PDB file of C-alpha atoms in Angstrom:
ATOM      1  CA  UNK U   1     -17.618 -29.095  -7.678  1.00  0.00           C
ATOM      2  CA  UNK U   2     -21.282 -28.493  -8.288  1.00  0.00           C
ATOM      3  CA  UNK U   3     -20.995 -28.831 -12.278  1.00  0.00           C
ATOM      4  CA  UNK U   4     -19.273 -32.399 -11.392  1.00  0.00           C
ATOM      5  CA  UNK U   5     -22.075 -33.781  -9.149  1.00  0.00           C
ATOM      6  CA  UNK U   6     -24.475 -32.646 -11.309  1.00  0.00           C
ATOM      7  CA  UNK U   7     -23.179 -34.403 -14.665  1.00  0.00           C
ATOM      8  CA  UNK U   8     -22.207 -37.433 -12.994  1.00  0.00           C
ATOM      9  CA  UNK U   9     -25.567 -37.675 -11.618  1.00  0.00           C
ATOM     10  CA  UNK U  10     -27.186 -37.533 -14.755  1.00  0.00           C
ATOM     11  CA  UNK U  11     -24.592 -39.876 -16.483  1.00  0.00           C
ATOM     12  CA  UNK U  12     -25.084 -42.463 -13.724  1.00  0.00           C
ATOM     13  CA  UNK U  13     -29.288 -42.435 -13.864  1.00  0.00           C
ATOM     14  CA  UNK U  14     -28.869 -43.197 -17.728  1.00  0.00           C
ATOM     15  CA  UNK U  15     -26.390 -45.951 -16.950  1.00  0.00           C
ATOM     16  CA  UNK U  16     -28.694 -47.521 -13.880  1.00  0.00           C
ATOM     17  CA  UNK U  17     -31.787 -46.694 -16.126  1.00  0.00           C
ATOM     18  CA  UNK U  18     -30.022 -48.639 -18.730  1.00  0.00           C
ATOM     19  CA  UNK U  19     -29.210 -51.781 -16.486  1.00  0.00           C
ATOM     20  CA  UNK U  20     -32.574 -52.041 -14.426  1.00  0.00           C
ATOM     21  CA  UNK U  21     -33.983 -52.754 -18.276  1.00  0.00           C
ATOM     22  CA  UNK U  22     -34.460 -55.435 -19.930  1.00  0.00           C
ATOM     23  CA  UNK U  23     -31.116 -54.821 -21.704  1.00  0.00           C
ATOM     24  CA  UNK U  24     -28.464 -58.218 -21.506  1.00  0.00           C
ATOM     25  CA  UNK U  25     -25.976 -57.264 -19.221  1.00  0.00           C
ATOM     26  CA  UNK U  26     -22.248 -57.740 -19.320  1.00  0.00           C
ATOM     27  CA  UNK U  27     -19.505 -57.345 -16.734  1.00  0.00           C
ATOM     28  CA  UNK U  28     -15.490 -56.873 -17.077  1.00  0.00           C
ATOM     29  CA  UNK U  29     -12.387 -56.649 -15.465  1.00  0.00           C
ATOM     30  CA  UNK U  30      -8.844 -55.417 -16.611  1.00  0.00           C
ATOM     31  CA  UNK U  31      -5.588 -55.117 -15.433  1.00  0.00           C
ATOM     32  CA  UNK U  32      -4.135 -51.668 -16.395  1.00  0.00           C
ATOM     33  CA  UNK U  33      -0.708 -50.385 -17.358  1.00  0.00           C
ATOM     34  CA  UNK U  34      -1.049 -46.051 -17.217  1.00  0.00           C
ATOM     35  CA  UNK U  35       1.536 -43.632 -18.671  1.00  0.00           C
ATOM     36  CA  UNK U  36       1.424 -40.452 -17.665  1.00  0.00           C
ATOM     37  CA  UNK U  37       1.035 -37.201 -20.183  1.00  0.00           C
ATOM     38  CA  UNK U  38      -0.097 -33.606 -19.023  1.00  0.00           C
ATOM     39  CA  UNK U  39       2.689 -31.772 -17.302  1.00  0.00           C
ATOM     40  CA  UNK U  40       1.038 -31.539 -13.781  1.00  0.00           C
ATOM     41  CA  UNK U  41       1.524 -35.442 -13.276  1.00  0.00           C
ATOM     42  CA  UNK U  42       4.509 -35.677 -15.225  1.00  0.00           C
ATOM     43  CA  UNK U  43       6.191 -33.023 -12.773  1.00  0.00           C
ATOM     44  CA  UNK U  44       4.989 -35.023 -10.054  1.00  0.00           C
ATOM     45  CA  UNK U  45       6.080 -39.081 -11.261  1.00  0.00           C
ATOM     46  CA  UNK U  46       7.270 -39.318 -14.352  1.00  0.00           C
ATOM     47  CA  UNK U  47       7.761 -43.083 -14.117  1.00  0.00           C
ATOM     48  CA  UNK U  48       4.924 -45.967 -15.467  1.00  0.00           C
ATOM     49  CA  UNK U  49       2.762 -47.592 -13.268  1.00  0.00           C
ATOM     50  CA  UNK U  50       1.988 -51.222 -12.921  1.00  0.00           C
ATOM     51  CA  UNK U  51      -0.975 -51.028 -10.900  1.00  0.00           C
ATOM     52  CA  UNK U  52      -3.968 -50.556 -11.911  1.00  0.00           C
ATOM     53  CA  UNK U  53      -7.452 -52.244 -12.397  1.00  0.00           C
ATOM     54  CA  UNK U  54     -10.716 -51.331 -13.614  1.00  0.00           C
ATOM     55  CA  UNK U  55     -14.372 -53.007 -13.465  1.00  0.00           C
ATOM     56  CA  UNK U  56     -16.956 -52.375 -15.691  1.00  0.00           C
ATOM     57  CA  UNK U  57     -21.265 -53.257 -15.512  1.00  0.00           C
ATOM     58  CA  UNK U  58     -23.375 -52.076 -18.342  1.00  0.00           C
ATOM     59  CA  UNK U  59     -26.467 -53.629 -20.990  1.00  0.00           C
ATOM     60  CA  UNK U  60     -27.298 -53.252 -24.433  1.00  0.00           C
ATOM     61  CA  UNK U  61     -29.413 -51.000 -25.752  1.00  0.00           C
ATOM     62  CA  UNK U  62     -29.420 -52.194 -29.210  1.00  0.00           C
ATOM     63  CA  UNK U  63     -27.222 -54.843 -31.082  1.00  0.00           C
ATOM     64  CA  UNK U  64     -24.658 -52.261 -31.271  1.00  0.00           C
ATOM     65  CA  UNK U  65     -24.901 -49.840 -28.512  1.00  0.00           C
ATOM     66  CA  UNK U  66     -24.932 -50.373 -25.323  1.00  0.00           C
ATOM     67  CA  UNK U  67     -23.894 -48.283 -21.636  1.00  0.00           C
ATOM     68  CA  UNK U  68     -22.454 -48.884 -18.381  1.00  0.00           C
ATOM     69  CA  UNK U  69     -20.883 -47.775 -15.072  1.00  0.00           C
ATOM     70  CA  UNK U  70     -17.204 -48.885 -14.219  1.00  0.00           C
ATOM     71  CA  UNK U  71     -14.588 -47.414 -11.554  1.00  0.00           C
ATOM     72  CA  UNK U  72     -11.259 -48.806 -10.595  1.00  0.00           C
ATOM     73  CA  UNK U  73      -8.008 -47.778  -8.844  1.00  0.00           C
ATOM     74  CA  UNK U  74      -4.578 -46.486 -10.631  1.00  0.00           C
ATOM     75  CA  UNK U  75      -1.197 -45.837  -8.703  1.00  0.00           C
ATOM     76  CA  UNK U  76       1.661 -44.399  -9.865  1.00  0.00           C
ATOM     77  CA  UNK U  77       4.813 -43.844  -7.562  1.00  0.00           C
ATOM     78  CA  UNK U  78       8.651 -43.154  -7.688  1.00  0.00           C
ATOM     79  CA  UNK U  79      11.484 -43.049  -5.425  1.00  0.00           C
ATOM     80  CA  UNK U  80      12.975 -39.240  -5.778  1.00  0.00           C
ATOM     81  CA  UNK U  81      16.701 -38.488  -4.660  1.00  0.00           C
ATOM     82  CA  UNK U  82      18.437 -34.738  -4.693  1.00  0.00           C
ATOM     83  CA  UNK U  83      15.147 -32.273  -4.427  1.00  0.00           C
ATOM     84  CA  UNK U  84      13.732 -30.479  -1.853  1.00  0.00           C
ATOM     85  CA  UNK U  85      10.211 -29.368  -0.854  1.00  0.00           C
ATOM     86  CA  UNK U  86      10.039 -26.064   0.506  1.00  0.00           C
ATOM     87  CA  UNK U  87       6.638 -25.688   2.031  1.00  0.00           C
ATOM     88  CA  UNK U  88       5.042 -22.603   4.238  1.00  0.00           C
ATOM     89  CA  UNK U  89       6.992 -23.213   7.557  1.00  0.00           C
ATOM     90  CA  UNK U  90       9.981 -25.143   6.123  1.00  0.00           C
ATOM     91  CA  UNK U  91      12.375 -26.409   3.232  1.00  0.00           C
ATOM     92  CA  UNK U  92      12.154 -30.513   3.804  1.00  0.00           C
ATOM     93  CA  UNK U  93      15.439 -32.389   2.211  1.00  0.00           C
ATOM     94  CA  UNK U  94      16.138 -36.377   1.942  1.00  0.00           C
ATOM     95  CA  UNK U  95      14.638 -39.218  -0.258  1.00  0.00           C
ATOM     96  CA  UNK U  96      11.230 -38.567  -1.408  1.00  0.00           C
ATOM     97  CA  UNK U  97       8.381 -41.069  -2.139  1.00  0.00           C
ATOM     98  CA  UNK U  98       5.991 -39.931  -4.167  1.00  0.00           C
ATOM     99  CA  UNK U  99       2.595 -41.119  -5.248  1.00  0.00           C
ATOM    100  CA  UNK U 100      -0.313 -40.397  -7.126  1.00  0.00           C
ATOM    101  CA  UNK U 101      -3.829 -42.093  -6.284  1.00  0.00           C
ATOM    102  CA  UNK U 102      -6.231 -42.461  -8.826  1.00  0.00           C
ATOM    103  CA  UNK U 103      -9.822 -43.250  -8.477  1.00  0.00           C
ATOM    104  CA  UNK U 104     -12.391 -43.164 -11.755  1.00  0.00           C
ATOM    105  CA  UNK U 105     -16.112 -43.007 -10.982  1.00  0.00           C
ATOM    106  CA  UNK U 106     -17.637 -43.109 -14.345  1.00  0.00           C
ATOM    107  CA  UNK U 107     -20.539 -43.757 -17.240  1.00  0.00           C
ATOM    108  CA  UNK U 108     -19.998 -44.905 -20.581  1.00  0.00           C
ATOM    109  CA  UNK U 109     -21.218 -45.688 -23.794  1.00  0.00           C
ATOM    110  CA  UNK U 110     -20.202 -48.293 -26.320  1.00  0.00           C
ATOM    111  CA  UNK U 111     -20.421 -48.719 -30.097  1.00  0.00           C
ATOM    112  CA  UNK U 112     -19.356 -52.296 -30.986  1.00  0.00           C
ATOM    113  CA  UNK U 113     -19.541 -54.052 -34.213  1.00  0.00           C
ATOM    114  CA  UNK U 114     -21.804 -56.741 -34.226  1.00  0.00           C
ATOM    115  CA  UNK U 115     -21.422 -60.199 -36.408  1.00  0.00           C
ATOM    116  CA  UNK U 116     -18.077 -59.398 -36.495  1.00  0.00           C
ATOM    117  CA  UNK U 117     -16.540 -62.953 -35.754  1.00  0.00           C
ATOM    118  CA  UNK U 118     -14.668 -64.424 -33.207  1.00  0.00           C
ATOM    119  CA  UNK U 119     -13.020 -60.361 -32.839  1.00  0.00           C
ATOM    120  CA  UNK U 120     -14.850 -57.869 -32.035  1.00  0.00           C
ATOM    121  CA  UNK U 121     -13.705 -54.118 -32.504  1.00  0.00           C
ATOM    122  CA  UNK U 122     -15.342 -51.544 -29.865  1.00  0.00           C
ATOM    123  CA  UNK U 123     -15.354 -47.849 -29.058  1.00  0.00           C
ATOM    124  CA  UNK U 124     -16.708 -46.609 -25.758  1.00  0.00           C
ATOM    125  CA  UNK U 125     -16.462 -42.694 -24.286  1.00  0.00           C
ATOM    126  CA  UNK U 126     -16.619 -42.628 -20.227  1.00  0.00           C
ATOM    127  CA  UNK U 127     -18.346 -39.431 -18.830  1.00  0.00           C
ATOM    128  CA  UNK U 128     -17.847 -38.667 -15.199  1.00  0.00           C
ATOM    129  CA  UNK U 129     -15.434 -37.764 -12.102  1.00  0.00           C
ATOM    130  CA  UNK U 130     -11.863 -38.697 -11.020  1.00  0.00           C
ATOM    131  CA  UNK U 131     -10.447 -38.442  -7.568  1.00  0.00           C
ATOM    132  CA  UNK U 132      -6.905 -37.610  -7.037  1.00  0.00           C
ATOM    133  CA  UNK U 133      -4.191 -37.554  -4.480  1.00  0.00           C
ATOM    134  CA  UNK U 134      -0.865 -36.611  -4.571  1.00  0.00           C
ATOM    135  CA  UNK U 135       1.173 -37.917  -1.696  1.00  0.00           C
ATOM    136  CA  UNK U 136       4.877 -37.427  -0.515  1.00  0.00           C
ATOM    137  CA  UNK U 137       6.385 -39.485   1.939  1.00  0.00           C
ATOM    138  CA  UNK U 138      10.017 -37.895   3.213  1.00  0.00           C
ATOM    139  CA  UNK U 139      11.020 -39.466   6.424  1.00  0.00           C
ATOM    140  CA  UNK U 140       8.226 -39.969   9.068  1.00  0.00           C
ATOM    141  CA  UNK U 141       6.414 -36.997   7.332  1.00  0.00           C
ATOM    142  CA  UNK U 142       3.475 -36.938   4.893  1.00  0.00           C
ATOM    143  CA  UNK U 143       2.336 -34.186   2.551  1.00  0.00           C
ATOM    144  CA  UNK U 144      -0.712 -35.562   0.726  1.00  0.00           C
ATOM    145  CA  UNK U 145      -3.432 -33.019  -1.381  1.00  0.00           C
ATOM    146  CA  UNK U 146      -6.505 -34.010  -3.141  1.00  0.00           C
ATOM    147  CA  UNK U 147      -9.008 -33.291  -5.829  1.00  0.00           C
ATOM    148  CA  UNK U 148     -11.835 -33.911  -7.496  1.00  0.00           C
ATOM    149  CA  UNK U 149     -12.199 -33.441 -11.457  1.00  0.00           C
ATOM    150  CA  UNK U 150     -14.875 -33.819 -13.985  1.00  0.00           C
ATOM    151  CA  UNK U 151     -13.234 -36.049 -16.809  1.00  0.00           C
ATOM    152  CA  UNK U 152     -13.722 -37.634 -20.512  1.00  0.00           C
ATOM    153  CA  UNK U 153     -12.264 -41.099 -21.295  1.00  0.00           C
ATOM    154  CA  UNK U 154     -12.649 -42.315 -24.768  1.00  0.00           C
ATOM    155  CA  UNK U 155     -11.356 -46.135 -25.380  1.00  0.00           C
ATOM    156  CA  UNK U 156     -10.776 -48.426 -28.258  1.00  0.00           C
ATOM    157  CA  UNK U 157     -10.495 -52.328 -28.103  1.00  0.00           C
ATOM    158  CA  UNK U 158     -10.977 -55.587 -29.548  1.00  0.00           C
ATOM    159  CA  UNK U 159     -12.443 -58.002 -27.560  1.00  0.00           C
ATOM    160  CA  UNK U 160     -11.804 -61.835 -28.556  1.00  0.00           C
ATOM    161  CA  UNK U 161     -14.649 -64.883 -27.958  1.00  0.00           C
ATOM    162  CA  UNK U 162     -12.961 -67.340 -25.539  1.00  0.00           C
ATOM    163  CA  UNK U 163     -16.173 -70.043 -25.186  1.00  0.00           C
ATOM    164  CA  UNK U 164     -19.105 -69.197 -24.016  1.00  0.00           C
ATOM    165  CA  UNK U 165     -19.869 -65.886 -22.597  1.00  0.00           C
ATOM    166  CA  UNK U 166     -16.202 -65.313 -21.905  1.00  0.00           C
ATOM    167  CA  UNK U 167     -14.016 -62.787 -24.100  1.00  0.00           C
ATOM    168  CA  UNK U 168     -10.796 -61.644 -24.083  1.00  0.00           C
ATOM    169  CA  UNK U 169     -10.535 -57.964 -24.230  1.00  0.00           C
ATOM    170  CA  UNK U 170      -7.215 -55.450 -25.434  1.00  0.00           C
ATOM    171  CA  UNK U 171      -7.847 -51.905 -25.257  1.00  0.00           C
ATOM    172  CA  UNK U 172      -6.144 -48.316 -24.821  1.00  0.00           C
ATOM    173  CA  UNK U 173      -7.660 -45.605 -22.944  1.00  0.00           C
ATOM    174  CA  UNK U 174      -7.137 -41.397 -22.976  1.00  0.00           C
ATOM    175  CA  UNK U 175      -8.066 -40.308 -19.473  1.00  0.00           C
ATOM    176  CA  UNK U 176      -8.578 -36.627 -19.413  1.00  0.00           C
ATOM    177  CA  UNK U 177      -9.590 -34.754 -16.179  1.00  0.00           C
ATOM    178  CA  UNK U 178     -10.649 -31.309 -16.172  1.00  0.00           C
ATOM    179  CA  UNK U 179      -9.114 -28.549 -14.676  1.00  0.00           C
ATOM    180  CA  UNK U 180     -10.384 -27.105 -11.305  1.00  0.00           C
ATOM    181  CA  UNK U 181      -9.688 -24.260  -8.952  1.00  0.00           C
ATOM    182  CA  UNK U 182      -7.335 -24.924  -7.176  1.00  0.00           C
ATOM    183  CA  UNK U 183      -5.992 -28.242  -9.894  1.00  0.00           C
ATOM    184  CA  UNK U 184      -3.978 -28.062 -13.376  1.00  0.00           C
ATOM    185  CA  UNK U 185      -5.237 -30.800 -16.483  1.00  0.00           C
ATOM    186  CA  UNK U 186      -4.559 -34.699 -15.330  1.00  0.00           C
ATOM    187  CA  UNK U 187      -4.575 -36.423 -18.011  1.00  0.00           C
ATOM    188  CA  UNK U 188      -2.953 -40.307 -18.757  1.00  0.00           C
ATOM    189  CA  UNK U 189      -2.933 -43.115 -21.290  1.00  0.00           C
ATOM    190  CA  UNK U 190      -3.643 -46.511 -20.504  1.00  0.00           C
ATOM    191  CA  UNK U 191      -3.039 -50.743 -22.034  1.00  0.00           C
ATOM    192  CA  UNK U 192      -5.521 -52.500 -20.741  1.00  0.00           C
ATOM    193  CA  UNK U 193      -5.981 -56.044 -20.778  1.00  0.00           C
ATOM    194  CA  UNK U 194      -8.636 -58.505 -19.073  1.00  0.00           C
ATOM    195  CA  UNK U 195     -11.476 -60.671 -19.368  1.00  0.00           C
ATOM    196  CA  UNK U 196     -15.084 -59.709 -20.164  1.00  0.00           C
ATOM    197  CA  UNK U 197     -18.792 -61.753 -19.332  1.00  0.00           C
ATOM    198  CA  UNK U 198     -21.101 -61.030 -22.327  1.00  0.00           C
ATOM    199  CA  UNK U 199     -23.220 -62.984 -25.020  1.00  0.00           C
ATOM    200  CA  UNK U 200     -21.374 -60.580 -27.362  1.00  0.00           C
TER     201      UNK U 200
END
């Protein structure tokens, strides 16, 4: 937990270092489709989720490069007939709900390719901390456990020039979040699509 304050502290002074320049800022916001992959949230919801959104701040450094700070909020959730949870005291039985909360708190850097046109192809790698919870619903009772995880997220994209100062962007996302103690890998894949403010 230490080692995951400590480099999201650092990643967010470069980011806020970054934007309290004299670097042109930019802003976004997508709407996120997420597909699960490692085992541990596979196990858990296997299903797609449909909600999800992420917003993004950041400035340029250079023509090229430039860095940010986003977060957002992911669910994923199923409806789970025919399995039982046995925990210490007792063996629960009936219709399950289950849920997975998702919560990114990150820094990132960019690479775009400038002059490129009305498209412009981008790669960005996100440095920082995920929070999740796993929650099961069975009747009137709740089992919920949470976790924090230091995690890399590298994306790819294309963002398109609307008019001015408005793009549309297209991108996929690896989400990878770091074992812990107590926690297995999360990891997840995401389709994002949204709109971005940027003189891009």
């Amino acid at each position: 937990m230490k080692n995951i304050i400590r480099y999201t502290l650092i990643t967010f002074c470069l980011a806020f270092s970054i934007q309290n320049s004299s670097a042109q800022m930019y802003s976004s916001l997508t709407y996120d489709v997420s597909f699960p992959l490692s085992h541990e949230v596979i196990d858990f919801i296997d299903d797609t989720s449909w909600r999800g959104f992420t917003f993004k701040v950041g400035g340029e450094i250079t023509e090229n490069i430039g860095a940010g700070i986003y977060s957002g909020w992911y669910v994923f959730n199923e409806k789970v007939r025919g399995e039982q949870i046995t925990t210490d005291i007792s063996t629960l039985s009936g219709v399950q709900f289950r849920y997975i909360n998702i919560v990114p708190i990150m820094a990132d850097v960019h690479y775009r390719m400038a002059n490129s046109g009305d498209w412009t192809p981008y790669g960005s790698l996100g440095i920082g901390t995920y929070f999740f919870k796993h929650t099961t619903d069975v009747g009137i009772l709740r089992i919920s456990d949470d976790e924090w995880h230091f995690g890399l997220a590298p994306e790819v994209g294309v963002a398109y020039h609307l008019r001015e100062n408005s793009h549309l962007l297209l991108s996929i996302r690896y989400n990878h979040a770091f074992p812990t103690k107590d926690w297995n890998t999360q990891s997840f894949f995401q389709i994002n699509v949204g709109l971005m403010w940027s003189e891009w």
